[in-house]
mmCIF file of the N, C-alpha and C atoms, coordinates in Angstrom:
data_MODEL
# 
_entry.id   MODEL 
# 
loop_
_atom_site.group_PDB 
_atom_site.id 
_atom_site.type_symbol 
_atom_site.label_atom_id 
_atom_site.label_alt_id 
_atom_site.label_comp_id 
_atom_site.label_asym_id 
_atom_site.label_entity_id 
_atom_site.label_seq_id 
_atom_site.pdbx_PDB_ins_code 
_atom_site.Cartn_x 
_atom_site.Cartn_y 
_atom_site.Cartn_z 
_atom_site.occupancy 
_atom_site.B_iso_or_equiv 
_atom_site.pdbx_formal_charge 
_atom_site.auth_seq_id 
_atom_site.auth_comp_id 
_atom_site.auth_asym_id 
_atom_site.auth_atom_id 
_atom_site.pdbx_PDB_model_num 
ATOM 1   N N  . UNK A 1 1  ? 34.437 -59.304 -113.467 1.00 0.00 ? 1  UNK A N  1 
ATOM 2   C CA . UNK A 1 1  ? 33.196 -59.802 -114.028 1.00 0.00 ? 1  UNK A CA 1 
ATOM 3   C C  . UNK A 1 1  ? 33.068 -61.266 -113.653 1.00 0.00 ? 1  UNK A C  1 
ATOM 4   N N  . UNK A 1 2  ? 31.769 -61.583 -113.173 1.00 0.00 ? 2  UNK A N  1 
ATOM 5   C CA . UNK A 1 2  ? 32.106 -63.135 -113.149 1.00 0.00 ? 2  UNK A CA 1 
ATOM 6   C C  . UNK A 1 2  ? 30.350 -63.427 -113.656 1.00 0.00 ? 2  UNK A C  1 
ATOM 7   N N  . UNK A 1 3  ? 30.772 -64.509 -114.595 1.00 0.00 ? 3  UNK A N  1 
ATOM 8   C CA . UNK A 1 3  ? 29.995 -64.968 -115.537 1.00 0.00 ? 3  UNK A CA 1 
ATOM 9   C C  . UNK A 1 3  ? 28.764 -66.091 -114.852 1.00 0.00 ? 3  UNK A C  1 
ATOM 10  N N  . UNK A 1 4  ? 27.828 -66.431 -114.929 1.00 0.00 ? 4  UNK A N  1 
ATOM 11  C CA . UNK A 1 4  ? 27.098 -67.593 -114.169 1.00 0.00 ? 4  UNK A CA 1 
ATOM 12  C C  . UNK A 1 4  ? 26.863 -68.824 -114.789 1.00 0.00 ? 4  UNK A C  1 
ATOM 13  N N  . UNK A 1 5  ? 26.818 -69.434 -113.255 1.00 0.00 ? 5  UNK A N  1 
ATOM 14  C CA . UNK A 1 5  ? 26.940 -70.779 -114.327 1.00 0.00 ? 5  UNK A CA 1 
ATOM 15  C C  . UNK A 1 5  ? 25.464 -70.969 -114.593 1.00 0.00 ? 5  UNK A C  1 
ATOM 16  N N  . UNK A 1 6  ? 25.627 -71.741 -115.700 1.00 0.00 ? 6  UNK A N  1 
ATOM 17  C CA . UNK A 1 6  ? 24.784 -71.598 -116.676 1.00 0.00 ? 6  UNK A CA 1 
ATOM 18  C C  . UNK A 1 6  ? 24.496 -71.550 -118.062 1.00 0.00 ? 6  UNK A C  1 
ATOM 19  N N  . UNK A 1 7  ? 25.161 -70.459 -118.282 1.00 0.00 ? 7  UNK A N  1 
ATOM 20  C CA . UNK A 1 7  ? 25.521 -69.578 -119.491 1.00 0.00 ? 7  UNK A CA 1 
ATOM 21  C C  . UNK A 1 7  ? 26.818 -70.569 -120.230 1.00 0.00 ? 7  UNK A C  1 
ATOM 22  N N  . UNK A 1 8  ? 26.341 -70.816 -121.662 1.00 0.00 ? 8  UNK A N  1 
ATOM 23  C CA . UNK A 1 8  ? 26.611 -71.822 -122.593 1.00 0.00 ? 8  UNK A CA 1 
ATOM 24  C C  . UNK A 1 8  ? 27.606 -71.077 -123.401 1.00 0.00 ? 8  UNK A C  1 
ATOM 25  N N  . UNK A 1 9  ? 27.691 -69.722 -123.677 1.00 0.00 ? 9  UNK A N  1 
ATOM 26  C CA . UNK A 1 9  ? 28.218 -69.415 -124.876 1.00 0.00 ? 9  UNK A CA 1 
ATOM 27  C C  . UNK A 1 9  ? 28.024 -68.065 -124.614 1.00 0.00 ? 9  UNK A C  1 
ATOM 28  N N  . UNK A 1 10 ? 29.764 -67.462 -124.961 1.00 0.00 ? 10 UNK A N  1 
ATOM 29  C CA . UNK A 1 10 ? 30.456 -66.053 -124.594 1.00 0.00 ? 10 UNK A CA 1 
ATOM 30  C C  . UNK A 1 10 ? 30.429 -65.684 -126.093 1.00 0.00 ? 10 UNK A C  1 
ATOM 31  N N  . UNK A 1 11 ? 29.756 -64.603 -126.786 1.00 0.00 ? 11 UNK A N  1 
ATOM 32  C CA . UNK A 1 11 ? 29.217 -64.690 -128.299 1.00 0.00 ? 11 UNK A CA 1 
ATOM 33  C C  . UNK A 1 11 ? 30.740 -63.338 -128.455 1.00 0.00 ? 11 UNK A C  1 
ATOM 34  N N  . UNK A 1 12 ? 30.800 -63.320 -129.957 1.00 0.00 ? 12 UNK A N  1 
ATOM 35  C CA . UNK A 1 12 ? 31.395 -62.421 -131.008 1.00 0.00 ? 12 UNK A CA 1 
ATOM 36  C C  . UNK A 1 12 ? 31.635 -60.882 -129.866 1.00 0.00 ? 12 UNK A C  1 
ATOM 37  N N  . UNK A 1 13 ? 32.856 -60.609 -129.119 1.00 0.00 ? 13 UNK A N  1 
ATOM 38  C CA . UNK A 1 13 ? 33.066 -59.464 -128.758 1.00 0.00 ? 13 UNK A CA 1 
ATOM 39  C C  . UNK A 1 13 ? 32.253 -58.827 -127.630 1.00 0.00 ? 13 UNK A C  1 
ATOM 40  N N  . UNK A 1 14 ? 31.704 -59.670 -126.783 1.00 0.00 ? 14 UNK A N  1 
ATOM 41  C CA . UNK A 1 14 ? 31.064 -59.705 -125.381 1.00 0.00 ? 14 UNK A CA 1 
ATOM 42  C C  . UNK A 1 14 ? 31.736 -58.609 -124.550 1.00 0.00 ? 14 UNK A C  1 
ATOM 43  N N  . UNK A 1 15 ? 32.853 -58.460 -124.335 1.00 0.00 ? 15 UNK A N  1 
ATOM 44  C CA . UNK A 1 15 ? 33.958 -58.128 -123.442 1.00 0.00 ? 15 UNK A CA 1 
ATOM 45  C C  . UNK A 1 15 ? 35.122 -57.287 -124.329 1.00 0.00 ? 15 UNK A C  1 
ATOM 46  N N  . UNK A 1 16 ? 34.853 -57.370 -125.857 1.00 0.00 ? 16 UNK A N  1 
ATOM 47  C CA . UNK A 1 16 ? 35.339 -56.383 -126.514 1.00 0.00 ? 16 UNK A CA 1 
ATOM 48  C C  . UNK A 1 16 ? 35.886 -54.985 -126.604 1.00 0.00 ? 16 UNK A C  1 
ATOM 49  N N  . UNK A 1 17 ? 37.583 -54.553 -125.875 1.00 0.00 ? 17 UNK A N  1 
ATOM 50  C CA . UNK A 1 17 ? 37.409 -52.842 -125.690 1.00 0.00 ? 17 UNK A CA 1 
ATOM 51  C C  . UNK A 1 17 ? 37.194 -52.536 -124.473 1.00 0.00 ? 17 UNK A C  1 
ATOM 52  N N  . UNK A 1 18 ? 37.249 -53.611 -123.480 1.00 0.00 ? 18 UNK A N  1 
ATOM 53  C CA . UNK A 1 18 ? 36.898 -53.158 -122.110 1.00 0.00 ? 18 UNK A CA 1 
ATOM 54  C C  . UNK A 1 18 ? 38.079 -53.165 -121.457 1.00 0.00 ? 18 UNK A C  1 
ATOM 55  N N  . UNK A 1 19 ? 38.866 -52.180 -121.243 1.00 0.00 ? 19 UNK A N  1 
ATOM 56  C CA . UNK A 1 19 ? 40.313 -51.914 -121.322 1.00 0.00 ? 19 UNK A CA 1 
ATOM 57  C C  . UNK A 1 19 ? 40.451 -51.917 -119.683 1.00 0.00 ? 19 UNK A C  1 
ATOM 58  N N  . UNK A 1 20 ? 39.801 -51.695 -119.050 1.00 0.00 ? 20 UNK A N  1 
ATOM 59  C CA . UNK A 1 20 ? 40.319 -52.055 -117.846 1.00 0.00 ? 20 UNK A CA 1 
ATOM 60  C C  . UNK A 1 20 ? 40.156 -53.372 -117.148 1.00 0.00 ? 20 UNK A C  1 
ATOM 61  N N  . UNK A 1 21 ? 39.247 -54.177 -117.699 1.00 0.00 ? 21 UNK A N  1 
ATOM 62  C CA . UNK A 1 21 ? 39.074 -55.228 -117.450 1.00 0.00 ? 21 UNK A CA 1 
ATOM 63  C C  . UNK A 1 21 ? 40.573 -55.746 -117.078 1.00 0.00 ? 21 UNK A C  1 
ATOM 64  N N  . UNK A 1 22 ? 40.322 -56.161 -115.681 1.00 0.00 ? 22 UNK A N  1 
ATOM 65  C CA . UNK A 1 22 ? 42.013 -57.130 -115.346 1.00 0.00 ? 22 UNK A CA 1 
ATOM 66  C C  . UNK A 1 22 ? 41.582 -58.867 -115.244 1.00 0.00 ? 22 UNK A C  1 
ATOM 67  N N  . UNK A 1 23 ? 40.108 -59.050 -115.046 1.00 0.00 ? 23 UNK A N  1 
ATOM 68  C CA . UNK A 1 23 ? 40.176 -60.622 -114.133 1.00 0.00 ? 23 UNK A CA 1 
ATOM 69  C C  . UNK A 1 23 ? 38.468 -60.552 -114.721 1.00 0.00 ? 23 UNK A C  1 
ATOM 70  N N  . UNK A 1 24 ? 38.381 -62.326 -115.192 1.00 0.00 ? 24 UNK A N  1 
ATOM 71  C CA . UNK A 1 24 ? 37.047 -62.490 -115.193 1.00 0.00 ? 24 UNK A CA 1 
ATOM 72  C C  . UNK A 1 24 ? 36.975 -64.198 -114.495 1.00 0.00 ? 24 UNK A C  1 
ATOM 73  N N  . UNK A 1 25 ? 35.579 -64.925 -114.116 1.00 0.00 ? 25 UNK A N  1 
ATOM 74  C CA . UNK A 1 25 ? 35.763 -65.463 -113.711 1.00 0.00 ? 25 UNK A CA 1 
ATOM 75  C C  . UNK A 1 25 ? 34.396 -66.274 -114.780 1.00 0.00 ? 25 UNK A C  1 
ATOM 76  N N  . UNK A 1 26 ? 34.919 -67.744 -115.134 1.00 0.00 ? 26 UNK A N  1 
ATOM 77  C CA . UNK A 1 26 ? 34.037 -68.233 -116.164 1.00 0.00 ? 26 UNK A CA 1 
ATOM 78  C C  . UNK A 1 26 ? 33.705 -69.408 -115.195 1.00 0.00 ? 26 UNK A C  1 
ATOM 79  N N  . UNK A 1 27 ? 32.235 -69.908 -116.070 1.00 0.00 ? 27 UNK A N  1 
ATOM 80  C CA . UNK A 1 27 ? 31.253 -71.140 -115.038 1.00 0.00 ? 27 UNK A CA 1 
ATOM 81  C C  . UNK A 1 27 ? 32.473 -72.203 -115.778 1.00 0.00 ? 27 UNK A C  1 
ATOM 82  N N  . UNK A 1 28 ? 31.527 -73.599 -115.234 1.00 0.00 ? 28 UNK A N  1 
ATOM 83  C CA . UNK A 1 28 ? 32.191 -74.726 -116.108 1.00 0.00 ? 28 UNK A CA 1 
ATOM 84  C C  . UNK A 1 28 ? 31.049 -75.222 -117.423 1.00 0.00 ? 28 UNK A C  1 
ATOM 85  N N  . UNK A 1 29 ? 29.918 -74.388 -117.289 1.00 0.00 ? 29 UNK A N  1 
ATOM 86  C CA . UNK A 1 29 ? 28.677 -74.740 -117.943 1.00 0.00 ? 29 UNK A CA 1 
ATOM 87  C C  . UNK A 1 29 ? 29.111 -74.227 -119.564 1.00 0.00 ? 29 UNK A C  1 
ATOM 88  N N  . UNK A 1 30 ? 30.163 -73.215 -119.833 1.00 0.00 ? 30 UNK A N  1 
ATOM 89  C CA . UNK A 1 30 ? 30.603 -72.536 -120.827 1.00 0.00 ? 30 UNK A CA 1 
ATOM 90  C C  . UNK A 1 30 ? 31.030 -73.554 -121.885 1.00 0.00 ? 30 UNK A C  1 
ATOM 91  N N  . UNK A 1 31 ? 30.641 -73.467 -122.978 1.00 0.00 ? 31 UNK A N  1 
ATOM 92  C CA . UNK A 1 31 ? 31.063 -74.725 -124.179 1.00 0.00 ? 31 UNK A CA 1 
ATOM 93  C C  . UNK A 1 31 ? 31.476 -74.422 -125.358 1.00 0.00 ? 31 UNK A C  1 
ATOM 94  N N  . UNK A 1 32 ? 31.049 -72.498 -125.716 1.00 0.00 ? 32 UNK A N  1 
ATOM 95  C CA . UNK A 1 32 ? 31.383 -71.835 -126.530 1.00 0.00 ? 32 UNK A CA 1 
ATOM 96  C C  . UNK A 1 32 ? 31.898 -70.596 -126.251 1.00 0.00 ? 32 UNK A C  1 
ATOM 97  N N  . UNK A 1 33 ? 33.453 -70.197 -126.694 1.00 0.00 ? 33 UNK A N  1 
ATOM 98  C CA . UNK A 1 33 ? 33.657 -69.037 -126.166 1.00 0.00 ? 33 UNK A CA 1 
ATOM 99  C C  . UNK A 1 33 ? 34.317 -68.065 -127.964 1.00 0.00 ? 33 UNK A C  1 
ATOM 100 N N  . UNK A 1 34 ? 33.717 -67.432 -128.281 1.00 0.00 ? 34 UNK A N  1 
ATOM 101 C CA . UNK A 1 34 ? 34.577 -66.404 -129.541 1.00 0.00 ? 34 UNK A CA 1 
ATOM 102 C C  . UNK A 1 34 ? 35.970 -66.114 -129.377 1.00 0.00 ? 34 UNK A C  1 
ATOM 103 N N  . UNK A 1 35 ? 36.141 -66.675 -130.317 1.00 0.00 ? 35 UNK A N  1 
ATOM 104 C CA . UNK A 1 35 ? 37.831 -65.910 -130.123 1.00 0.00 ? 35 UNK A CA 1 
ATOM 105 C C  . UNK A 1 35 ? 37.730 -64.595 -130.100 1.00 0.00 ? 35 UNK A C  1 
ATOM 106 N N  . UNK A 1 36 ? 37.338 -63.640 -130.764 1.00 0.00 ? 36 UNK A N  1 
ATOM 107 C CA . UNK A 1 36 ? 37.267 -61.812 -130.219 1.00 0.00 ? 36 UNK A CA 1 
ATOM 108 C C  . UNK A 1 36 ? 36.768 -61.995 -128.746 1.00 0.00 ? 36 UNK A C  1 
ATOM 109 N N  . UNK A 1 37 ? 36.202 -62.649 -128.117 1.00 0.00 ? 37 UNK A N  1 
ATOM 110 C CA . UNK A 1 37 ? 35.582 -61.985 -127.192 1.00 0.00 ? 37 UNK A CA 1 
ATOM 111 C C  . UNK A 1 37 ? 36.555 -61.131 -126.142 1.00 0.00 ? 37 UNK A C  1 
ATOM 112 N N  . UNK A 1 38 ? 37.817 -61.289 -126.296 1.00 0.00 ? 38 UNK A N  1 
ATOM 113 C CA . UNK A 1 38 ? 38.388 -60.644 -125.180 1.00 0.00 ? 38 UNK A CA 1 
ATOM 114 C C  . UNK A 1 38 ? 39.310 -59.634 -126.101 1.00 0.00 ? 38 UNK A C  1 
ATOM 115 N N  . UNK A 1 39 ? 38.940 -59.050 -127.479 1.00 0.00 ? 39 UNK A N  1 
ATOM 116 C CA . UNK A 1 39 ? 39.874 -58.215 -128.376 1.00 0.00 ? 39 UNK A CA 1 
ATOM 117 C C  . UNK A 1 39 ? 39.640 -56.660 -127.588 1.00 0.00 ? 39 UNK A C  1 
ATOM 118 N N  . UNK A 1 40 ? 41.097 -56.679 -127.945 1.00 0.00 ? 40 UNK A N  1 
ATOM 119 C CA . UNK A 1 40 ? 41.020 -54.717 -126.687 1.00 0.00 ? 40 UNK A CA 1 
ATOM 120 C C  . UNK A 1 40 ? 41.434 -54.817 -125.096 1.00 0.00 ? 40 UNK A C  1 
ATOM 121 N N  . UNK A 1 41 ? 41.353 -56.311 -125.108 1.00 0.00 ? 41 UNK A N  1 
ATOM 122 C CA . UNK A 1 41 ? 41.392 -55.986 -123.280 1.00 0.00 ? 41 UNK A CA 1 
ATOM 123 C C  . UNK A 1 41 ? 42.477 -55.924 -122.826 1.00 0.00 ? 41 UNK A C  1 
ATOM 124 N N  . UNK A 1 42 ? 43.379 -54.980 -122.858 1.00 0.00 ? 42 UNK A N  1 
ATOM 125 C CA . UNK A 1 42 ? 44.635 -55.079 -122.943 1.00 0.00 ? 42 UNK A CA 1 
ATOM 126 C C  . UNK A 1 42 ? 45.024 -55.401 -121.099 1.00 0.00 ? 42 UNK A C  1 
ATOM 127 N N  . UNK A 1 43 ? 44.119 -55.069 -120.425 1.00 0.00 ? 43 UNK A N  1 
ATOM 128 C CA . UNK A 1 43 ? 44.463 -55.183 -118.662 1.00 0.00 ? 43 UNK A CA 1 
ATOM 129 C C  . UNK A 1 43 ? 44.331 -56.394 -118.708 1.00 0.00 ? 43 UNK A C  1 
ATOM 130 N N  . UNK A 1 44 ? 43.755 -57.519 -119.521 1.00 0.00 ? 44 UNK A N  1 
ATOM 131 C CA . UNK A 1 44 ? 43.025 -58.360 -118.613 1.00 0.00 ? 44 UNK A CA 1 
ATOM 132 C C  . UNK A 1 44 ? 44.055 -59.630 -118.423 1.00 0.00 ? 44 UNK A C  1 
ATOM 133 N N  . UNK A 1 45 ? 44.513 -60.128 -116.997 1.00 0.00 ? 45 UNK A N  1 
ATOM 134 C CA . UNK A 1 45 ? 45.304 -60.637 -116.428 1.00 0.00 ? 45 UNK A CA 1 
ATOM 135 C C  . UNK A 1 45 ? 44.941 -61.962 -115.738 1.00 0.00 ? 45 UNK A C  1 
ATOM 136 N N  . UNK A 1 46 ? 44.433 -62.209 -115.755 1.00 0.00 ? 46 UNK A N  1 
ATOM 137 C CA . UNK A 1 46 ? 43.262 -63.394 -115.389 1.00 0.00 ? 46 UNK A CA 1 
ATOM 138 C C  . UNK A 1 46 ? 42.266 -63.984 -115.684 1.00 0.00 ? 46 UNK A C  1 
ATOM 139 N N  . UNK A 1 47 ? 41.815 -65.267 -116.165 1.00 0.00 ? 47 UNK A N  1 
ATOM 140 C CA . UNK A 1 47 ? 40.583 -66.074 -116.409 1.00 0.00 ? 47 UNK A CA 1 
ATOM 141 C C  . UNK A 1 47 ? 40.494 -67.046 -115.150 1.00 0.00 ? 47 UNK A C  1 
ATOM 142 N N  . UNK A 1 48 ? 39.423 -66.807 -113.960 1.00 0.00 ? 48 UNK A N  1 
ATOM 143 C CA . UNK A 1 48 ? 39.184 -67.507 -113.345 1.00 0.00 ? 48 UNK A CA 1 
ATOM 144 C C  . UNK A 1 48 ? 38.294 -68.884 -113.947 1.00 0.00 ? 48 UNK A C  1 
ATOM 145 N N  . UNK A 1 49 ? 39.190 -70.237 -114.035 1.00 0.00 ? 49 UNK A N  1 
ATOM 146 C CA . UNK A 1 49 ? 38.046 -71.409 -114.157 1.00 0.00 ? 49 UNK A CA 1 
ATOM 147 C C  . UNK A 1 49 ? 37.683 -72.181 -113.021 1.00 0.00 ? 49 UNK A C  1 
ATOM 148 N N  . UNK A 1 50 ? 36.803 -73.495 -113.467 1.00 0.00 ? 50 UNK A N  1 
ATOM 149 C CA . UNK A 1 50 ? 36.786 -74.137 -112.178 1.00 0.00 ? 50 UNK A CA 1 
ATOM 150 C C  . UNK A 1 50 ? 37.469 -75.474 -111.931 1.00 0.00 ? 50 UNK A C  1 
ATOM 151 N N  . UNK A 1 51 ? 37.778 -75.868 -111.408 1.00 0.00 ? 51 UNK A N  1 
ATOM 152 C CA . UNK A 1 51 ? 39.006 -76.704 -110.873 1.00 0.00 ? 51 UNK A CA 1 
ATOM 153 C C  . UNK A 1 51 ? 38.430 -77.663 -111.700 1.00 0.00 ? 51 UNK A C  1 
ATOM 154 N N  . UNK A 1 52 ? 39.591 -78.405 -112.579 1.00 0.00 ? 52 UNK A N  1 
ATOM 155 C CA . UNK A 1 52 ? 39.485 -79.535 -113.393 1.00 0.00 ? 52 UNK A CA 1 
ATOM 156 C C  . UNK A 1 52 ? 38.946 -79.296 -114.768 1.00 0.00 ? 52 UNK A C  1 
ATOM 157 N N  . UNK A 1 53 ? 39.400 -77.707 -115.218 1.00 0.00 ? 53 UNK A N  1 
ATOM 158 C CA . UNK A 1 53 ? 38.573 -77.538 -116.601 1.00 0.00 ? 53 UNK A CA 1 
ATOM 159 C C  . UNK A 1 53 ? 39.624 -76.792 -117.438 1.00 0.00 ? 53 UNK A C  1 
ATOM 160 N N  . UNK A 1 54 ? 41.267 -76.624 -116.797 1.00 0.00 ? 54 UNK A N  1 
ATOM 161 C CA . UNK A 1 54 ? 42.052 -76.195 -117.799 1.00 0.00 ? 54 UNK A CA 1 
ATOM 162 C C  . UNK A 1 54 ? 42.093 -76.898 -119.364 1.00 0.00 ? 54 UNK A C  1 
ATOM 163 N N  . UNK A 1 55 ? 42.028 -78.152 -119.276 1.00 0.00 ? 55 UNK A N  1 
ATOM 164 C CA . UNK A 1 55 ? 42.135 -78.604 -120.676 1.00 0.00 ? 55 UNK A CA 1 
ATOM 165 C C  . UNK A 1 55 ? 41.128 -77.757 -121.832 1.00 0.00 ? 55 UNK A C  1 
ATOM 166 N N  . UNK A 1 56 ? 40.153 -77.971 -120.865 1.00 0.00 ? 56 UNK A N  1 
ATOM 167 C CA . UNK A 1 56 ? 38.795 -78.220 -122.038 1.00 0.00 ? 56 UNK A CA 1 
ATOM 168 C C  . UNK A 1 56 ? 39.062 -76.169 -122.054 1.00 0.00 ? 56 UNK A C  1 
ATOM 169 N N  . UNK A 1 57 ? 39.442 -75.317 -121.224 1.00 0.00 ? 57 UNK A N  1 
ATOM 170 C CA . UNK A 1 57 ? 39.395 -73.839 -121.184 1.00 0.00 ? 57 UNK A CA 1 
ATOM 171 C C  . UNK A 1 57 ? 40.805 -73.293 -122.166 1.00 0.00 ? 57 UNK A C  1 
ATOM 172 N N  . UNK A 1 58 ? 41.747 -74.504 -122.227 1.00 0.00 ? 58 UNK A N  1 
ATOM 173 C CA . UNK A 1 58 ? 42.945 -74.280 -122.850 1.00 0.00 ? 58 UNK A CA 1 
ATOM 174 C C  . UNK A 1 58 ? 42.175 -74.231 -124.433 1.00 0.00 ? 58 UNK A C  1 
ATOM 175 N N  . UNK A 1 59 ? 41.433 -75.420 -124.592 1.00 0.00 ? 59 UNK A N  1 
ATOM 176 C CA . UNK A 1 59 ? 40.924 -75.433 -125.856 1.00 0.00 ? 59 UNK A CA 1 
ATOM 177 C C  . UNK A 1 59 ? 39.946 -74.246 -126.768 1.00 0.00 ? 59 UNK A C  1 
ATOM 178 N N  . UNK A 1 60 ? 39.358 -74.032 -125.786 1.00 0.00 ? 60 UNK A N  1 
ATOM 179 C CA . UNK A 1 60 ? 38.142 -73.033 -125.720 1.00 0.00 ? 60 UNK A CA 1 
ATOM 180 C C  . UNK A 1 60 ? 39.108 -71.707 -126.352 1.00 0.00 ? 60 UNK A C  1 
ATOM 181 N N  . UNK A 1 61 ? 39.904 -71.319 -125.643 1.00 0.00 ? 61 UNK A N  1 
ATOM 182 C CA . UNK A 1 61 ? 40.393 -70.054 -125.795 1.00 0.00 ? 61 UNK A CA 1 
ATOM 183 C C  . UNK A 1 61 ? 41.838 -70.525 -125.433 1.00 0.00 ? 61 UNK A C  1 
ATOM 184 N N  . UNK A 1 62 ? 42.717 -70.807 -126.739 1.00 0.00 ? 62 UNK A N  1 
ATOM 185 C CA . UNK A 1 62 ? 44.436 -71.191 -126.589 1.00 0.00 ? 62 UNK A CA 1 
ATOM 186 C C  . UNK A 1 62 ? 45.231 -69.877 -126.726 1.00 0.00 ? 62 UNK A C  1 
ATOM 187 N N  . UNK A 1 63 ? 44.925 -69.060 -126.879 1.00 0.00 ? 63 UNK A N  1 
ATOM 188 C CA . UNK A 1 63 ? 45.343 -67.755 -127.177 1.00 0.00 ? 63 UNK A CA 1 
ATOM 189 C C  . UNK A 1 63 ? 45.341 -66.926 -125.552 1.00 0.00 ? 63 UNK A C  1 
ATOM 190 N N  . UNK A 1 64 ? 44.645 -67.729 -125.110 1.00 0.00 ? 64 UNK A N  1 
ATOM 191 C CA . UNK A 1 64 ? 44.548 -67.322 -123.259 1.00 0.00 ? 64 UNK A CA 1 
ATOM 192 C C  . UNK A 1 64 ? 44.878 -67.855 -122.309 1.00 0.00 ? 64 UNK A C  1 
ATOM 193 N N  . UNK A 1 65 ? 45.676 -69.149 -122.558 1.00 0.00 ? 65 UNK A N  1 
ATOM 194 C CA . UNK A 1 65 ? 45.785 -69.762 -121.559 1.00 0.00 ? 65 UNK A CA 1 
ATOM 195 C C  . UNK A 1 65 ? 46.895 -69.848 -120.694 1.00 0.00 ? 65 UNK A C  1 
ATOM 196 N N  . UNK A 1 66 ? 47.943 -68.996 -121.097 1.00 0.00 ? 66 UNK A N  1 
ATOM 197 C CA . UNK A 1 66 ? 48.770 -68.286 -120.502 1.00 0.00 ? 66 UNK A CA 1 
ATOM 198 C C  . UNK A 1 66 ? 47.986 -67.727 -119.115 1.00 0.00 ? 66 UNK A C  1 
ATOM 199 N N  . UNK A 1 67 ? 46.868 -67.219 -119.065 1.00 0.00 ? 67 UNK A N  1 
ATOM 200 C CA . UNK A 1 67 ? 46.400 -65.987 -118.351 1.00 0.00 ? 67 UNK A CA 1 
ATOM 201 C C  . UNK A 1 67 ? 44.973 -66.904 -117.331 1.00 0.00 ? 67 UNK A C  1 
ATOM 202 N N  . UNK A 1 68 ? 45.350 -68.625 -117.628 1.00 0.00 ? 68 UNK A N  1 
ATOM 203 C CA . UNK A 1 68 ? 43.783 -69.067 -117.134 1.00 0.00 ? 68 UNK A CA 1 
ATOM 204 C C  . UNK A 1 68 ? 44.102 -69.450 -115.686 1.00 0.00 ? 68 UNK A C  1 
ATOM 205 N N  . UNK A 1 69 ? 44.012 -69.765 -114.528 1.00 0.00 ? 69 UNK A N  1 
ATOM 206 C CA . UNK A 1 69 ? 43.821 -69.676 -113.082 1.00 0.00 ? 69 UNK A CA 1 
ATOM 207 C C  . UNK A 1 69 ? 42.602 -70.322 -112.345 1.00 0.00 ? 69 UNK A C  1 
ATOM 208 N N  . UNK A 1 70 ? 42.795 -71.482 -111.700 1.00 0.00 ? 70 UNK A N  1 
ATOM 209 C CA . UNK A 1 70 ? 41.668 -72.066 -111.131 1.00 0.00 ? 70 UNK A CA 1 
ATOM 210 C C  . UNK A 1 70 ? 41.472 -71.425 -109.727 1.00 0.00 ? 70 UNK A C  1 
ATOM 211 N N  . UNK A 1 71 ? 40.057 -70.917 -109.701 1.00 0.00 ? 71 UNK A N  1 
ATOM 212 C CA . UNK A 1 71 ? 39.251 -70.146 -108.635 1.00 0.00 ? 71 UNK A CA 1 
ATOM 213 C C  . UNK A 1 71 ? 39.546 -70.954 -107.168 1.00 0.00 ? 71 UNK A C  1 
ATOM 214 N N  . UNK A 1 72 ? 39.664 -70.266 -106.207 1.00 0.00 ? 72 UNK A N  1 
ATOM 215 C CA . UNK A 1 72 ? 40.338 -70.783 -105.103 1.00 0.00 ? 72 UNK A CA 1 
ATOM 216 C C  . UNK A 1 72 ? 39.022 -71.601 -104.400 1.00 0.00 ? 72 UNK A C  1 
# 
């Protein structure tokens, strides 16, 4: 899945249950992300960000940042 930039805010369970989900790829425009939004995804192995936004993506979602990866 890759998200556009743009898009401000990943709401309450977006991505919820989507069990095969392995890899998504987020803008840098993102400022709000739900903590459920990624509940169920048990594949998912990757958060693509964009270079120079681990901090602020660590913050966003700390429960993920094990799994965050800047887009080549």
């Amino acid at each position: 899945i890759v998200v556009p930039e743009g898009v401000q805010k990943i709401h309450h369970k977006a991505f919820a249950n989507c069990k095969d989900l392995k890899s998504i790829d987020l803008p840098s425009s993102i400022s709000i992300i739900d903590k459920t939004v990624f509940d169920g995804c048990d594949a998912l192995e990757t958060i693509y960000i964009p270079a120079g936004t681990k901090q602020k993506f660590e913050s966003l979602i700390p429960e993920y940042k094990d799994k965050l990866e800047y887009k080549d």
